[in-house]
Short mmCIF file of C-alpha atoms and ligand atoms in Angstrom, two decimals:
data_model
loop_
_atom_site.label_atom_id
_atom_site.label_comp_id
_atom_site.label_asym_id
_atom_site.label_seq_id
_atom_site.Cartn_x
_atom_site.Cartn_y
_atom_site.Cartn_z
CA UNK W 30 -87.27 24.81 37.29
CA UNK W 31 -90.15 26.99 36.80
CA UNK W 32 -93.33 26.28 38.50
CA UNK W 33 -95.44 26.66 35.67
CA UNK W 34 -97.13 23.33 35.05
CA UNK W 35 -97.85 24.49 31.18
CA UNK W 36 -93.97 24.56 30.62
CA UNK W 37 -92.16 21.04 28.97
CA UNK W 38 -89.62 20.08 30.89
CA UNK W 39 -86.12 19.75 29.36
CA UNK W 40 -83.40 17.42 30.57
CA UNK W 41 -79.93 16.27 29.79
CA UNK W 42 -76.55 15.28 31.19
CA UNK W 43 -73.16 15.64 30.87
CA UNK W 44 -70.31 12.95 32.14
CA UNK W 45 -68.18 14.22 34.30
CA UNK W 46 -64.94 13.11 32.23
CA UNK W 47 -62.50 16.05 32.75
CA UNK W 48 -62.52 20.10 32.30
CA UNK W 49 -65.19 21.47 30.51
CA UNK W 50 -63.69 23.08 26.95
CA UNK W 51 -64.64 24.88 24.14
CA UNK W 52 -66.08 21.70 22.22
CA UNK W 53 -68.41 21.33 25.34
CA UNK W 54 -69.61 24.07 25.60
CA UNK W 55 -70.13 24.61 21.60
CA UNK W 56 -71.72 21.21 21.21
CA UNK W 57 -73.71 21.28 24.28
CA UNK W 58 -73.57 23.76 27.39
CA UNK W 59 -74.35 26.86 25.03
CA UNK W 60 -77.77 24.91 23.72
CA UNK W 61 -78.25 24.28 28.24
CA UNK W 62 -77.76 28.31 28.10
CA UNK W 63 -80.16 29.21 25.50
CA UNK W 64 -83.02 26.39 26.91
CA UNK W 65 -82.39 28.52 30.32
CA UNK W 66 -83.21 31.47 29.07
CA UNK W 67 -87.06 30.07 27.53
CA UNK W 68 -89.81 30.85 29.50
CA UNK W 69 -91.93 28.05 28.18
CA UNK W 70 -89.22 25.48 29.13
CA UNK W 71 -88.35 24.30 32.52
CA UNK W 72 -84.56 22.68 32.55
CA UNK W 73 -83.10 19.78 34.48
CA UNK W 74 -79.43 19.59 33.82
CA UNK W 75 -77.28 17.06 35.82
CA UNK W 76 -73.85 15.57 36.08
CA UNK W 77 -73.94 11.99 34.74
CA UNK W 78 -71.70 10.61 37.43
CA UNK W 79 -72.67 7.46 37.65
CA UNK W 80 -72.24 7.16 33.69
CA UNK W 81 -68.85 8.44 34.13
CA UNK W 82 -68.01 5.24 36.05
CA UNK W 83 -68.07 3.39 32.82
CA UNK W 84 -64.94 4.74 32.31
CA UNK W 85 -63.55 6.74 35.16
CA UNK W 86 -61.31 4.87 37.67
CA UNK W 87 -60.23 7.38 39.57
CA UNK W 88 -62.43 8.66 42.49
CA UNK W 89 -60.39 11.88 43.05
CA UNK W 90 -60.40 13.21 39.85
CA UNK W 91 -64.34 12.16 39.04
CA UNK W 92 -64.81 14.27 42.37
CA UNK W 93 -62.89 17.04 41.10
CA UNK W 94 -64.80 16.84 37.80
CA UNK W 95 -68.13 16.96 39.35
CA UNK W 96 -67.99 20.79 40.63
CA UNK W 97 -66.36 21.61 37.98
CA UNK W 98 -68.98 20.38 35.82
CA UNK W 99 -71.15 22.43 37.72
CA UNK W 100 -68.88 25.19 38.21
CA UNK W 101 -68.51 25.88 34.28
CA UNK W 102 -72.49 24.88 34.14
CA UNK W 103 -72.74 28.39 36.02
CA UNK W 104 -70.10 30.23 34.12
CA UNK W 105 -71.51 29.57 31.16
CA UNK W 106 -74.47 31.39 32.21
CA UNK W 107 -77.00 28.63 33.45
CA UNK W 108 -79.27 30.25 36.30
CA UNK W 109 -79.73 27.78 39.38
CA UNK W 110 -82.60 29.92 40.02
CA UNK W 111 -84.41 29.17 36.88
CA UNK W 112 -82.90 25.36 35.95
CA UNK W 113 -82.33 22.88 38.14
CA UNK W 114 -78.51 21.71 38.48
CA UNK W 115 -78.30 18.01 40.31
CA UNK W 116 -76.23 15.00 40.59
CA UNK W 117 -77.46 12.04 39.10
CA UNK W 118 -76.51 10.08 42.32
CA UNK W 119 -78.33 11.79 44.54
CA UNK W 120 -81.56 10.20 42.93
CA UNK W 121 -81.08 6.60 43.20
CA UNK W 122 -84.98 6.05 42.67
CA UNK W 123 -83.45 6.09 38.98
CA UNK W 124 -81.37 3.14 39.82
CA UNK W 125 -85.03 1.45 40.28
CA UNK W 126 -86.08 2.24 37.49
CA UNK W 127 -83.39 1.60 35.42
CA UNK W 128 -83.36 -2.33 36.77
CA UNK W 129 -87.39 -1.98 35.54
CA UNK W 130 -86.60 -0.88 32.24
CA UNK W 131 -84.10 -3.09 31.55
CA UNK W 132 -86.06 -6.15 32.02
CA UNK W 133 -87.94 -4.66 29.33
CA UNK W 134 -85.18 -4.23 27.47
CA UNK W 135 -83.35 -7.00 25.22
CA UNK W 136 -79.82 -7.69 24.52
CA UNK W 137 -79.84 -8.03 21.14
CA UNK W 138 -81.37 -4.47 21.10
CA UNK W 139 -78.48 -3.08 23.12
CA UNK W 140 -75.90 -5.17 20.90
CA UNK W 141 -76.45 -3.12 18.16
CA UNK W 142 -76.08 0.64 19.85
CA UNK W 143 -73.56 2.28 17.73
CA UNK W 144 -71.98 3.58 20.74
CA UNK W 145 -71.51 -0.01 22.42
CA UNK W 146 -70.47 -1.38 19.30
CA UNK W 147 -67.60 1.74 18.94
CA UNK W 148 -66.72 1.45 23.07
CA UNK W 149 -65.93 -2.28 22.88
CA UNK W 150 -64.07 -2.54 19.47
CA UNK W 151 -61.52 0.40 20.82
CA UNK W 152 -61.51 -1.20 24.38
CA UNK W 153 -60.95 -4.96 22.32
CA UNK W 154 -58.27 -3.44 20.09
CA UNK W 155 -55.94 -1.40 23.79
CA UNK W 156 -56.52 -5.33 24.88
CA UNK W 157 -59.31 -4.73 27.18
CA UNK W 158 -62.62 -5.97 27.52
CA UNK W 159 -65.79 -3.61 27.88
CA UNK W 160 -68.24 -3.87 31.30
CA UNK W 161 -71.79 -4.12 31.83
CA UNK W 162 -72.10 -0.70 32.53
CA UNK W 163 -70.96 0.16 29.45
CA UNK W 164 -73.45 -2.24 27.64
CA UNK W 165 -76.40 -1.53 29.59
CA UNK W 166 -75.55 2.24 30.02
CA UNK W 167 -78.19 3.43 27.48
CA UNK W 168 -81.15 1.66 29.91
CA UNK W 169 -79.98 4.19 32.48
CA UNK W 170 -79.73 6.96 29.95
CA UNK W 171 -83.79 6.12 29.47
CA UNK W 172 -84.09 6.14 33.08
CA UNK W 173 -82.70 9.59 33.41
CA UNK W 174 -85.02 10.46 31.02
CA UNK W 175 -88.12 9.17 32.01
CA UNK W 176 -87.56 9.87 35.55
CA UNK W 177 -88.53 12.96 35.66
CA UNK W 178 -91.24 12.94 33.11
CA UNK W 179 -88.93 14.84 30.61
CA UNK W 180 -90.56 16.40 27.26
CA UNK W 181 -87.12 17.46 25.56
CA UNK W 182 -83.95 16.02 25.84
CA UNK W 183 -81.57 18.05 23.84
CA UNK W 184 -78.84 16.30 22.99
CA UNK W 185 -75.96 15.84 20.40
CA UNK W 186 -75.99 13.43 17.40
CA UNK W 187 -73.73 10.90 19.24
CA UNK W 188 -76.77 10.05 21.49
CA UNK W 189 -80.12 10.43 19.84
CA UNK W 190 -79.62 6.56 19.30
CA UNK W 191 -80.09 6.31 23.05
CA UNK W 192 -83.06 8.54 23.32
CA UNK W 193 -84.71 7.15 20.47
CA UNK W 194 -84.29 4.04 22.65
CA UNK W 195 -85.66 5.76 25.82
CA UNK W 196 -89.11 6.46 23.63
CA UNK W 197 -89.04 2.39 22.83
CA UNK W 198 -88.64 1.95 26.07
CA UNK W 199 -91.88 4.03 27.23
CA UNK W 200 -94.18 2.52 24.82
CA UNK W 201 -93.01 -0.71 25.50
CA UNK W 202 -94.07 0.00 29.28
CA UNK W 203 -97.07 1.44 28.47
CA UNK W 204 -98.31 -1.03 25.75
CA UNK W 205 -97.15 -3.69 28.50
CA UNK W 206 -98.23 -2.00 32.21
CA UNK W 207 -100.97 1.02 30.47
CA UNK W 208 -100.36 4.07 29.57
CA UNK W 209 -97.59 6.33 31.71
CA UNK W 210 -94.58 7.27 30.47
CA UNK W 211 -94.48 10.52 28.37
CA UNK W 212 -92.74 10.03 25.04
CA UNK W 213 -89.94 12.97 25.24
CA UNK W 214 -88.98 14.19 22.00
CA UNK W 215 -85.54 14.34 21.22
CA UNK W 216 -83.83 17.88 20.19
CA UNK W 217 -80.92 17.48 18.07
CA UNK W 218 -78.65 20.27 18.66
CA UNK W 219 -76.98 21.93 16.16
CA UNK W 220 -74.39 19.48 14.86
CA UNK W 221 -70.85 21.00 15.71
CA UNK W 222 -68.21 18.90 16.08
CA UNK W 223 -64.81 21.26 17.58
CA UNK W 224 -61.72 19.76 16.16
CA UNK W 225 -58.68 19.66 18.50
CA UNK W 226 -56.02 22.28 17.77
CA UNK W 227 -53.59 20.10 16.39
CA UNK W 228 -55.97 16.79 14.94
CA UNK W 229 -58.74 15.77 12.78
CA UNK W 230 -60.04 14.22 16.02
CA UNK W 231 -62.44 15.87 18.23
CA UNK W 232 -61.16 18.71 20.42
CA UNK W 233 -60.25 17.01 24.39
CA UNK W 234 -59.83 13.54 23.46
CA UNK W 235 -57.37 13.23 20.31
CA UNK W 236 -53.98 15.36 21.49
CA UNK W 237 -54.81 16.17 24.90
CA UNK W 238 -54.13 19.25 26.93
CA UNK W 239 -52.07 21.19 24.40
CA UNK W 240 -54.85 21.21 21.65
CA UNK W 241 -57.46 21.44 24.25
CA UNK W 242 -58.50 25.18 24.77
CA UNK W 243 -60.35 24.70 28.57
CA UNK W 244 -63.04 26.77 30.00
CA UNK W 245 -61.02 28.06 32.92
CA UNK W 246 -57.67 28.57 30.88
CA UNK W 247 -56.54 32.10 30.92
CA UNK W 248 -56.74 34.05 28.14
CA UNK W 249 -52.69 33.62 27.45
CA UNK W 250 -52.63 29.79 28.21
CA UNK W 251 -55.47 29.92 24.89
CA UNK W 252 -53.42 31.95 23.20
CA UNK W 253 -50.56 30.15 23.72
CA UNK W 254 -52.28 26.98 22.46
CA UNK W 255 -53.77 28.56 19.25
CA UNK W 256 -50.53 30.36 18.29
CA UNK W 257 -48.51 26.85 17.62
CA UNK W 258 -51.79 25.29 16.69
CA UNK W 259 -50.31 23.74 12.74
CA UNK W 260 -52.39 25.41 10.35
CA UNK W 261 -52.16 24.40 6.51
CA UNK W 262 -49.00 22.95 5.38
CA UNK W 263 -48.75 24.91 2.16
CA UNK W 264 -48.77 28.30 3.75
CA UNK W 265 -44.80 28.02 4.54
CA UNK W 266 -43.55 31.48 4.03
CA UNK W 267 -46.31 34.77 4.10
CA UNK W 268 -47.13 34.71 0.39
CA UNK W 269 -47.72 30.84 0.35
CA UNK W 270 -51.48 30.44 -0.24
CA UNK W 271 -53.02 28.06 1.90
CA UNK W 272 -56.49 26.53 1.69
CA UNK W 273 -58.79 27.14 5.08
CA UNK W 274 -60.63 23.66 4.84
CA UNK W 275 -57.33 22.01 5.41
CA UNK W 276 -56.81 24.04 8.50
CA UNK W 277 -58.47 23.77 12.01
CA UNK W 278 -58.43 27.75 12.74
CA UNK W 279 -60.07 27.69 9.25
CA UNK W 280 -62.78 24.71 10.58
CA UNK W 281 -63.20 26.99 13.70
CA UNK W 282 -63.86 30.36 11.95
CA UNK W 283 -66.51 28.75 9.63
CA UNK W 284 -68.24 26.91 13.18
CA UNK W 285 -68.10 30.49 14.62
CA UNK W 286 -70.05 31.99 11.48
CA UNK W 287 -72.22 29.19 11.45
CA UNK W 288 -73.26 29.80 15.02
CA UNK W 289 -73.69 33.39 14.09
CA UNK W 290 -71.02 34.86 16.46
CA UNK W 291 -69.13 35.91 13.37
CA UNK W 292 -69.55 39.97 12.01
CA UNK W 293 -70.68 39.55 8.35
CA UNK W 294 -67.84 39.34 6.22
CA UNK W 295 -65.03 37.61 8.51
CA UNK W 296 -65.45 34.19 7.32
CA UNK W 297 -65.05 35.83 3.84
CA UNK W 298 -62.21 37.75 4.84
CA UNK W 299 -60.49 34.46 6.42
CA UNK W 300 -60.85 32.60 2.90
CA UNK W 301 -59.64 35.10 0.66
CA UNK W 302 -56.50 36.29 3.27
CA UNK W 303 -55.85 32.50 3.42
CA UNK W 304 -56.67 31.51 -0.38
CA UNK W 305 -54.63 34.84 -1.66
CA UNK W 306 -51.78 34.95 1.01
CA UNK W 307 -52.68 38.75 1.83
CA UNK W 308 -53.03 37.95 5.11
CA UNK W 309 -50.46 35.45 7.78
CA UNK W 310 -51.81 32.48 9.87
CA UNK W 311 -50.93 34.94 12.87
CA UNK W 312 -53.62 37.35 12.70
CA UNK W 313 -56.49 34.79 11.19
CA UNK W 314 -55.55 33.50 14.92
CA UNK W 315 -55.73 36.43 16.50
CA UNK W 316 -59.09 37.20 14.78
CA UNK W 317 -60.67 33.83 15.85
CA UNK W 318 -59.58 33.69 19.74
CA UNK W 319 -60.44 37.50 19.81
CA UNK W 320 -63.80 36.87 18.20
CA UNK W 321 -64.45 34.11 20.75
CA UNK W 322 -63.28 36.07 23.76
CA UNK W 323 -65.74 38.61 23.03
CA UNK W 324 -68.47 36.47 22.71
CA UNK W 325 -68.09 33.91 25.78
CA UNK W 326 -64.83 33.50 26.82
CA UNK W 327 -64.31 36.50 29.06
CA UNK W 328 -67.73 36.57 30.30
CA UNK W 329 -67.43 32.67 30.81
CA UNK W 330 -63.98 33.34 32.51
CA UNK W 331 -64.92 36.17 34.77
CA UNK W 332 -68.14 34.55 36.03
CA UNK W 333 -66.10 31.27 37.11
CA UNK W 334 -63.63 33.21 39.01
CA UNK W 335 -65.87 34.52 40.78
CA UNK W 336 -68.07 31.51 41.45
CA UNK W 337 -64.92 29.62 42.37
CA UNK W 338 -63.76 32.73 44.71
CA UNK W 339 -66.53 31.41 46.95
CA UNK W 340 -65.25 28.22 47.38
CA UNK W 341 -66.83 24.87 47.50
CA UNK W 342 -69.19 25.30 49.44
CA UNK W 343 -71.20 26.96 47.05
CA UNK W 344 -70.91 25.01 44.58
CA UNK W 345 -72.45 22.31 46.75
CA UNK W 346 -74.84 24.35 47.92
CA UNK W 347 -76.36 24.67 44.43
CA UNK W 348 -75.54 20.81 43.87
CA UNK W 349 -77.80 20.12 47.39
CA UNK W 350 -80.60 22.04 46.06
CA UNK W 351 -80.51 20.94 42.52
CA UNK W 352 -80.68 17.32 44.00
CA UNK W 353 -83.77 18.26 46.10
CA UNK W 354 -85.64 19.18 43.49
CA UNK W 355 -84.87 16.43 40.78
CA UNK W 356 -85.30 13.56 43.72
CA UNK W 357 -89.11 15.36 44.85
CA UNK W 358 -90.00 15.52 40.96
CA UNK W 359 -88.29 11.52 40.18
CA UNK W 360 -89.52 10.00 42.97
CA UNK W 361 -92.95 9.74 42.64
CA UNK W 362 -92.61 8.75 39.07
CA UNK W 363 -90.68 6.16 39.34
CA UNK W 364 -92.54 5.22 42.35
CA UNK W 365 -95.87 4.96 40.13
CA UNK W 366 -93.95 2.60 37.85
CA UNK W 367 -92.95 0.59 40.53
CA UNK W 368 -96.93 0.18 41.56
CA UNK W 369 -97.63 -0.42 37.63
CA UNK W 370 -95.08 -3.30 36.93
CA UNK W 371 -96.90 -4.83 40.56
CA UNK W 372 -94.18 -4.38 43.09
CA UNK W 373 -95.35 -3.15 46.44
CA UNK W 374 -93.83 0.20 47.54
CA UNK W 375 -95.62 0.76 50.76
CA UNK W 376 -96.14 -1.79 53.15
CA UNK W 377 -98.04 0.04 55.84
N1 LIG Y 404 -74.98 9.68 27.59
C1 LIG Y 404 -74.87 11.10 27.56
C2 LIG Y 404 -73.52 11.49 26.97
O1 LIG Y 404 -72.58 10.75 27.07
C3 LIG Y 404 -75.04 11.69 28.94
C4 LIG Y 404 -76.39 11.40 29.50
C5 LIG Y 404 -76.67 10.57 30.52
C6 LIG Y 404 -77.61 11.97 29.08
N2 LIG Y 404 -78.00 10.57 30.80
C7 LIG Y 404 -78.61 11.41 29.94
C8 LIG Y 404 -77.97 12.88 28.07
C9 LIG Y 404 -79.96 11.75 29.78
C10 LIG Y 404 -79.32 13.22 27.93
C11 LIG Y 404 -80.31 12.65 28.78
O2 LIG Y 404 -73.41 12.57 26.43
FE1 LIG Y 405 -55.40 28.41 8.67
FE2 LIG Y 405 -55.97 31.00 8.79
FE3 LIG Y 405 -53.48 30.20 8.29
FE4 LIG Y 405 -55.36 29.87 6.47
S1 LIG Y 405 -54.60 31.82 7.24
S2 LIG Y 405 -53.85 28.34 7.05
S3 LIG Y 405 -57.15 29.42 7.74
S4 LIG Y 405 -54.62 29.87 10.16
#
């Protein structure tokens, strides 16, 4: 985090729910990367571990996930130097305020987040019924937020429901209690939306590991995945034409040109290859995974080997000091709201 007092402060987390893959990083760890790199933003970034426990039952694997989080956090190119990196469970003075904000917040309020309403209705319809955590898991999505004081919280469409309910939540406090909480400003990132390999559904959650291209795969073990990926039924023999928008290689070549990591022409030459049948599924393949290596996926690859090469130790390290810094920034905040709402903090 810089030091600069002039620069916002931007902040989001990511539940540690498994490896970190391409859709991840599209829809959210390259936006961490590019906030990073701003001079006029300072960036809190944390592992959302205790929101993970809303659906993760199984301690080993969430403490696996954790580094990794962090692990491909670094790989992708975030600078522990520059952003902080911390555990949202080292900071339990958000825990406080998240029981304050909540007794601002109503039930009826939270009834209606699409995301509760989505979580319950598949939990209801596998025959099981959704927690409280899950219910009152936006009211410690605001407290992340307005822990630290945060300006920006980039985020993906799925949540800007819940920050738009973290700024209700400020003014409510401060029309209640006077004025104290900032109202952060929510930054929509780019809408991409990764399909898995071999679904409509979103890449890591429809087919699983097989249509799932991970961070730390090798280069073959992608390959391997995108080679069988189906493509468009139609495009049986070589000079079948097929039609890219029924294909997910075709979705991923236009996401690639619409992030600009595309030369001019490819997505054109895609189409007409596809739409003509002058060109096989095999190299349209080849052209996207190669495309992708070049951009990230080496670099991304080559900087967690050697991150994980040290073990760790490091990793925690960077975890440690990350948590340092978000718990001396969120503490007296939180603190100050304790004071406000009129419980003591300091008794001598
Ligand atoms: N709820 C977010 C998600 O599932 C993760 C998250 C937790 C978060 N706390 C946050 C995002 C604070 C932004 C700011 O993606
Ligand atoms: Fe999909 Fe490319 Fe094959 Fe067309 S040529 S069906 S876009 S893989």
């Amino acid at each position: 985090m810089s030091t600069d007092t002039q620069a916002k402060v931007a902040l989001s987390l990511i539940r540690a729910t498994g490896r970190t893959h391409l859709g991840n990083y599209l829809g959210a760890v390259r936006s961490f990367v590019t906030l990073d790199a701003r001079e006029d933003v300072s960036c809190i970034f944390g592992v959302a571990t205790l929101h993970s426990l809303t659906t993760q039952g199984d301690p080993e694997a969430l403490r696996r996930d954790i580094r990794g989080v962090v692990l491909d956090f670094l790989a992708a190119g975030i600078d522990p130097e520059r952003s902080v990196i911390f555990d949202q469970t080292a900071v339990p003075e958000t825990l406080q305020l998240s029981w304050i904000l909540s007794c601002l917040a109503t039930a009826g309020r939270l009834e209606r987040m699409h995301h509760w309403k989505e979580k319950k209705d598949k939990l209801a319809d596998l025959g099981q019924a959704a927690n409280v955590g899950l219910f009152s898991y936006p009211v410690l999505m605001a407290a992340d937020i307005l822990g630290p004081g945060a300006d920006i919280v980039p985020v993906g469409e799925d949540q800007v429901q819940h920050v738009e309910f973290a700024r209700e939540l400020a003014r409510r406090f401060n029309h209640q209690f006077g004025e104290y909480f900032k109202i952060p400003e929510v930054l929509e990132r780019e809408a991409i939306r990764v399909p898995g390999l071999s679904s409509s559904g979103k890449m890591g959650k429809s087919e699983g590991e097989k249509a799932t291209l991970y961070l730390s795969d090798s280069y073959d073990q992608q390959w391997n995945k995108v080679k069988v990926a189906p493509t468009d039924p139609a495009r049986v023999r070589l000079k079948d034409p097929g039609d890219p928008q029924k294909c997910n290689i075709g979705g991923m070549h236009r996401i690639l040109d619409q992030i600009g990591l595309h030369e001019a022409g490819a997505l054109q030459w895609v189409n007409e290859g596809c739409t003509q049948a002058t060109m096989g599924c095999f190299p349209c393949k080849k052209k996207l995974l190669d495309v992708m290596e070049e951009a990230f996926l080496r670099d991304i690859r080559e900087r967690r080997e050697k991150f994980a090469a040290k073990g760790d130790g490091f990793v925690d390290e960077i975890i440690a000091a990350g948590n340092q810094k978000a718990r001396a920034r969120i503490q007296p905040i939180v603190e100050g709201a304790m004071q406000k709402v009129g419980l003591i903090t300091r008794w001598s």
